[in-house]
Coordinates of C-alpha atoms and ligand atoms in Angstrom, one line a residue:
M1 CA 94.8 89.2 63.0
G2 CA 94.2 91.7 60.3
N3 CA 94.6 91.0 56.3
L4 CA 97.5 90.9 54.7
E5 CA 98.4 93.5 52.5
A6 CA 98.9 93.9 48.9
S7 CA 102.5 94.6 49.3
E8 CA 102.9 91.7 51.4
L9 CA 101.3 88.7 49.7
I10 CA 102.1 89.2 47.0
V11 CA 98.8 87.1 44.8
N12 CA 99.1 87.2 40.9
P13 CA 96.0 88.1 38.6
D14 CA 95.3 84.5 37.6
K15 CA 95.1 84.3 41.7
S16 CA 98.7 82.1 41.8
I17 CA 101.2 83.2 44.7
Y18 CA 103.7 85.8 42.9
H19 CA 107.1 83.5 42.5
L20 CA 105.9 79.8 41.8
H21 CA 103.4 80.7 40.0
L22 CA 100.8 78.2 41.7
L23 CA 98.0 77.7 43.1
P24 CA 97.2 75.8 46.3
E25 CA 94.9 72.5 44.9
Q26 CA 98.7 72.4 42.6
I27 CA 101.0 70.8 45.2
A28 CA 101.3 67.9 46.7
E29 CA 102.0 67.4 50.3
D30 CA 105.0 65.3 49.6
I31 CA 107.2 67.4 47.8
I32 CA 111.0 67.3 46.3
V33 CA 112.9 70.1 45.9
V34 CA 116.2 70.5 43.8
G35 CA 117.9 72.9 42.5
D36 CA 118.0 72.7 39.0
P37 CA 115.0 73.0 36.5
Q38 CA 115.4 70.5 34.3
R39 CA 115.6 67.6 37.3
V40 CA 112.4 68.7 37.9
E41 CA 111.2 66.4 34.6
V42 CA 114.1 63.6 35.0
I43 CA 111.7 63.3 38.1
S44 CA 108.3 63.5 36.6
N45 CA 109.5 61.4 34.4
Y46 CA 109.4 58.6 36.8
F47 CA 105.4 59.2 37.6
D48 CA 102.7 57.6 36.5
K49 CA 99.9 60.8 35.4
I50 CA 101.3 64.3 35.9
E51 CA 98.6 66.6 36.3
F52 CA 99.8 70.2 36.4
K53 CA 103.1 71.7 34.7
V54 CA 104.0 75.0 36.1
S55 CA 106.5 77.2 35.0
N56 CA 107.9 80.6 36.4
R57 CA 111.5 81.8 36.1
E58 CA 113.5 79.0 37.4
F59 CA 110.8 77.5 39.5
V60 CA 109.3 74.8 37.5
T61 CA 107.2 72.7 39.3
H62 CA 105.6 69.2 38.4
T63 CA 102.6 67.5 40.0
G64 CA 101.9 63.9 39.7
Y65 CA 101.2 60.5 40.9
L66 CA 103.7 57.8 41.6
N67 CA 102.0 54.9 42.8
G68 CA 99.4 56.3 43.7
H69 CA 101.2 58.6 45.9
R70 CA 100.9 62.5 44.3
I71 CA 103.6 64.0 44.4
S72 CA 104.8 67.3 43.8
A73 CA 109.0 68.2 42.0
L74 CA 109.7 71.4 42.3
A75 CA 112.8 73.7 41.4
T76 CA 114.1 76.0 43.4
G77 CA 116.8 77.9 41.0
I78 CA 120.0 77.8 43.4
G79 CA 120.6 79.7 46.8
T80 CA 119.1 80.0 50.2
D81 CA 118.1 84.0 48.8
N82 CA 115.2 81.7 46.6
I83 CA 115.2 79.1 49.6
D84 CA 113.3 82.2 51.6
I85 CA 110.9 82.2 48.3
V86 CA 110.5 79.1 47.8
M87 CA 109.3 77.8 51.2
N88 CA 107.2 81.0 52.0
E89 CA 105.6 80.8 49.1
L90 CA 104.4 76.8 49.5
D91 CA 103.9 77.9 53.3
A92 CA 101.2 80.9 51.8
L93 CA 99.1 77.8 49.3
V94 CA 98.3 75.7 52.6
N95 CA 98.5 77.8 55.3
I96 CA 96.7 81.1 54.3
D97 CA 93.4 82.2 52.4
L98 CA 94.7 83.3 49.1
A99 CA 91.4 84.7 48.4
N100 CA 90.4 86.6 51.6
R101 CA 94.5 86.9 52.6
K102 CA 93.9 85.6 56.3
I103 CA 95.7 83.0 57.8
Y104 CA 93.9 79.9 58.1
E105 CA 93.2 78.9 62.3
N106 CA 94.3 74.9 61.3
K107 CA 97.7 74.7 60.3
R108 CA 99.3 72.2 57.7
S109 CA 102.4 70.6 57.0
L110 CA 104.2 69.3 53.9
N111 CA 107.0 66.9 53.4
I112 CA 109.6 69.0 51.5
I113 CA 112.9 66.9 50.7
R114 CA 116.0 68.3 48.8
L115 CA 117.7 66.3 46.6
G116 CA 120.9 68.1 45.5
T117 CA 124.0 68.2 44.2
S118 CA 127.0 68.3 46.7
G119 CA 130.8 68.9 47.4
A120 CA 132.8 66.6 50.3
L121 CA 134.7 67.8 52.5
Q122 CA 136.0 64.0 54.1
E123 CA 138.6 62.6 52.0
N124 CA 136.6 59.3 53.0
I125 CA 133.2 60.6 51.2
P126 CA 133.7 60.2 47.9
V127 CA 132.2 61.2 44.5
D128 CA 129.6 59.6 43.1
S129 CA 127.9 58.2 46.7
F130 CA 125.2 59.9 48.6
V131 CA 125.1 62.1 52.2
F132 CA 121.3 62.2 54.2
S133 CA 122.4 66.0 56.0
E134 CA 121.4 65.0 59.7
Y135 CA 121.9 69.1 60.1
G136 CA 121.5 71.8 58.3
L137 CA 125.0 74.2 59.2
G138 CA 123.7 77.9 57.7
L139 CA 126.5 79.9 57.1
D140 CA 124.7 82.3 54.7
G141 CA 122.3 84.5 57.4
L142 CA 119.2 83.3 55.9
L143 CA 117.2 82.4 59.3
N144 CA 118.9 85.9 61.4
F145 CA 116.0 87.5 60.0
Y146 CA 113.3 85.8 61.3
A147 CA 112.2 86.5 65.4
E148 CA 111.3 83.0 65.4
S149 CA 114.3 81.6 64.7
D150 CA 115.6 81.5 68.4
K151 CA 113.3 79.2 68.7
V152 CA 114.6 76.4 65.9
I153 CA 118.5 76.9 66.2
D154 CA 120.4 73.8 68.2
K155 CA 122.4 77.2 70.5
A156 CA 125.2 74.9 71.7
F157 CA 126.3 73.5 68.7
T158 CA 126.0 76.7 66.4
K159 CA 127.4 78.4 69.4
A160 CA 130.5 75.5 70.0
F161 CA 130.9 76.2 66.2
I162 CA 131.2 79.6 66.2
K163 CA 133.7 79.5 68.9
E164 CA 136.1 76.1 67.9
M165 CA 136.3 78.0 63.9
Q166 CA 137.2 81.3 65.7
W167 CA 134.3 82.4 62.7
D168 CA 134.9 85.6 61.7
A169 CA 132.7 88.5 62.4
N170 CA 132.6 90.1 58.9
L171 CA 131.1 86.9 58.0
A172 CA 127.2 86.5 58.6
K173 CA 126.4 84.8 62.7
P174 CA 126.2 80.9 61.8
Y175 CA 123.2 78.9 62.9
V176 CA 122.7 75.1 63.3
V177 CA 119.4 73.2 62.2
K178 CA 118.1 69.4 62.4
C179 CA 116.9 67.6 60.0
S180 CA 113.4 66.2 61.2
K181 CA 112.3 62.6 62.5
N182 CA 110.7 61.7 60.9
L183 CA 112.0 62.5 57.0
E184 CA 114.8 60.5 58.3
D185 CA 113.2 57.1 59.3
K186 CA 111.1 57.4 56.4
I187 CA 113.8 58.0 53.3
G188 CA 117.6 58.5 56.1
A189 CA 118.1 54.4 56.3
G190 CA 121.5 53.0 55.6
L191 CA 122.9 56.7 54.4
L192 CA 126.5 58.2 55.2
K193 CA 125.1 61.1 57.7
G194 CA 126.2 64.1 58.3
I195 CA 126.6 67.3 59.2
T196 CA 125.8 69.7 55.9
A197 CA 127.5 73.5 55.7
T198 CA 125.2 75.8 53.5
A199 CA 126.7 78.3 51.8
S200 CA 126.7 81.7 49.9
G201 CA 127.9 81.6 47.1
F202 CA 129.7 77.8 45.4
Y203 CA 133.3 80.1 44.5
G204 CA 134.6 82.1 47.8
P205 CA 132.0 80.9 50.5
Q206 CA 133.0 77.3 49.7
G207 CA 136.7 77.9 49.3
R208 CA 136.9 78.1 45.9
S209 CA 140.0 80.0 44.4
L210 CA 140.3 80.6 40.8
R211 CA 141.5 84.5 40.2
L212 CA 140.1 85.9 43.0
G213 CA 142.3 84.9 47.2
L214 CA 140.1 84.4 49.6
A215 CA 139.6 85.8 52.5
I216 CA 139.3 83.2 55.0
N217 CA 142.1 81.5 55.5
Q218 CA 142.0 77.3 55.8
L219 CA 138.0 77.8 55.6
N220 CA 138.0 73.3 54.1
E221 CA 140.7 72.8 56.0
K222 CA 139.4 73.7 59.2
L223 CA 135.2 73.1 58.7
S224 CA 136.2 69.2 57.8
K225 CA 138.9 69.6 60.8
F226 CA 135.1 70.6 63.7
N227 CA 133.7 68.0 65.2
Y228 CA 130.7 68.0 68.3
Q229 CA 130.1 65.5 69.5
N230 CA 131.7 62.3 67.4
K231 CA 129.3 64.2 64.1
Q232 CA 131.2 65.9 61.0
I233 CA 131.4 68.8 58.3
T234 CA 130.3 65.8 55.4
N235 CA 129.8 68.2 52.9
F236 CA 128.7 71.7 51.3
E237 CA 125.4 72.6 49.1
M238 CA 124.0 76.0 49.0
E239 CA 120.5 75.5 49.9
T240 CA 119.7 72.9 53.0
S241 CA 120.0 75.2 56.3
A242 CA 117.3 77.3 55.1
I243 CA 115.3 74.8 54.3
Y244 CA 115.8 73.5 57.7
G245 CA 115.7 76.3 59.4
L246 CA 112.6 78.6 57.6
G247 CA 110.5 74.2 57.2
A248 CA 111.0 74.2 60.9
M249 CA 109.3 77.7 61.7
L250 CA 106.2 76.9 59.5
G251 CA 105.6 74.1 60.9
H252 CA 106.4 71.5 57.3
N253 CA 108.8 68.3 57.8
T254 CA 112.1 68.4 56.1
A255 CA 114.8 66.8 55.0
T256 CA 118.1 66.6 52.3
V257 CA 119.6 64.2 50.4
C258 CA 122.8 64.8 48.2
A259 CA 124.7 63.3 45.7
I260 CA 128.0 64.1 45.9
V261 CA 129.8 65.0 42.4
A262 CA 133.3 67.1 43.9
N263 CA 135.8 65.6 46.9
R264 CA 137.2 69.2 48.0
Y265 CA 139.5 66.6 49.8
T266 CA 140.9 64.9 46.9
K267 CA 140.3 67.6 44.1
T268 CA 138.2 65.4 42.0
F269 CA 135.0 65.7 40.5
S270 CA 132.5 62.5 38.9
S271 CA 133.0 61.8 35.9
D272 CA 128.9 61.1 34.9
Y273 CA 127.2 63.7 38.2
K274 CA 123.9 62.9 36.2
A275 CA 124.2 59.6 36.1
T276 CA 124.1 60.1 40.4
V277 CA 121.3 62.0 40.6
V278 CA 118.6 59.2 38.0
R279 CA 120.2 57.3 41.3
L280 CA 119.4 59.7 44.0
I281 CA 116.4 60.1 42.5
E282 CA 115.2 57.0 42.1
L283 CA 116.3 55.7 45.7
I284 CA 114.4 58.1 46.9
L285 CA 111.2 58.4 44.9
E286 CA 111.0 54.4 45.9
R287 CA 111.3 55.1 50.3
I288 CA 108.8 58.2 49.5
C289 CA 106.4 56.1 46.7
D290 CA 106.7 53.0 47.4
Ligands
R1P301 C1 125.5 74.4 42.6 O1 126.6 74.3 41.5 C2 124.3 73.9 43.0 O2 123.8 72.4 43.0 C3 123.9 72.6 44.6 C4 123.8 73.3 45.6 O3 123.2 72.9 46.6 C5 123.7 74.6 44.3 O4 122.3 74.5 44.4 O5 122.6 71.5 45.0 P1 121.6 71.1 43.0 O6 122.1 70.5 42.3 O7 120.8 70.9 43.7 O8 121.7 72.7 42.3
URA302 N1 127.0 71.8 45.0 C1 127.9 72.3 45.9 O1 127.3 73.8 46.3 N2 129.1 73.1 46.2 C2 129.8 71.5 45.5 O2 131.3 71.4 45.4 C3 129.0 71.3 44.1 C4 127.9 71.1 44.3

């Protein structure tokens, strides 16, 4: 295999990777990813020692130690377009020799755990509760750009969803990818589990209408009624399907746990969602680092 060209693998003059601005030694094997850049400091405030703080654009990374366990917290910003950057560049940091522009023969796997905020689609999932994403249901279309997506998408599940929902052909083709079993076992115990729908926007793509009308009739009602092998679509957010899909294709372990800040059925929003996010961070840090 030839060297990766300058326009394809972009390395900054300081030898860091293009958007994340990170060097390979600046990330841990266990990485918590969050949408909100300010959440990174909320997480790293729990670290006993901080080794690196790096930021570029919305991509803020803090790496340090908690209970002797090396860990990174990294902000992805919002959306699967950002996840495409984050997952490919994290993978490049561990699986590509950036100096020689060559893919290493022996590949490394990262544990990538998303802690997000999310809107519940079911009446019985209250605000301020937590949901573990057993599956990511991509309504964003990102994975369809990759040849290897065929190997990681749950095709029967995806087909059933498209058929039952009578999915509009003008929208991106949906895809379903499962979380990693080892991370589900490590951090998912006792949590409500479900299918997380990843949307390509916060408003129209999640059935929200402020001044603009919606093209898809009763999207949320239909999603909440969908059932596949006794599994329901529990919640909406904007990153998980791409994290699961790219992680599976690149050989990394992935899982998402969300703090439910809105309930779309009861039309409620948390009165203090940041406190709920803090509780989620404490729970998951304990499960990763103890
Ligand atoms: C929308 O408000 C953002 O919040 C959710 C969505 O996925 C989207 O990124 O996650 P974060 O709280 O991690 O950003
Ligand atoms: N994040 C989302 O993407 N949707 C919500 O309803 C709440 C948080």
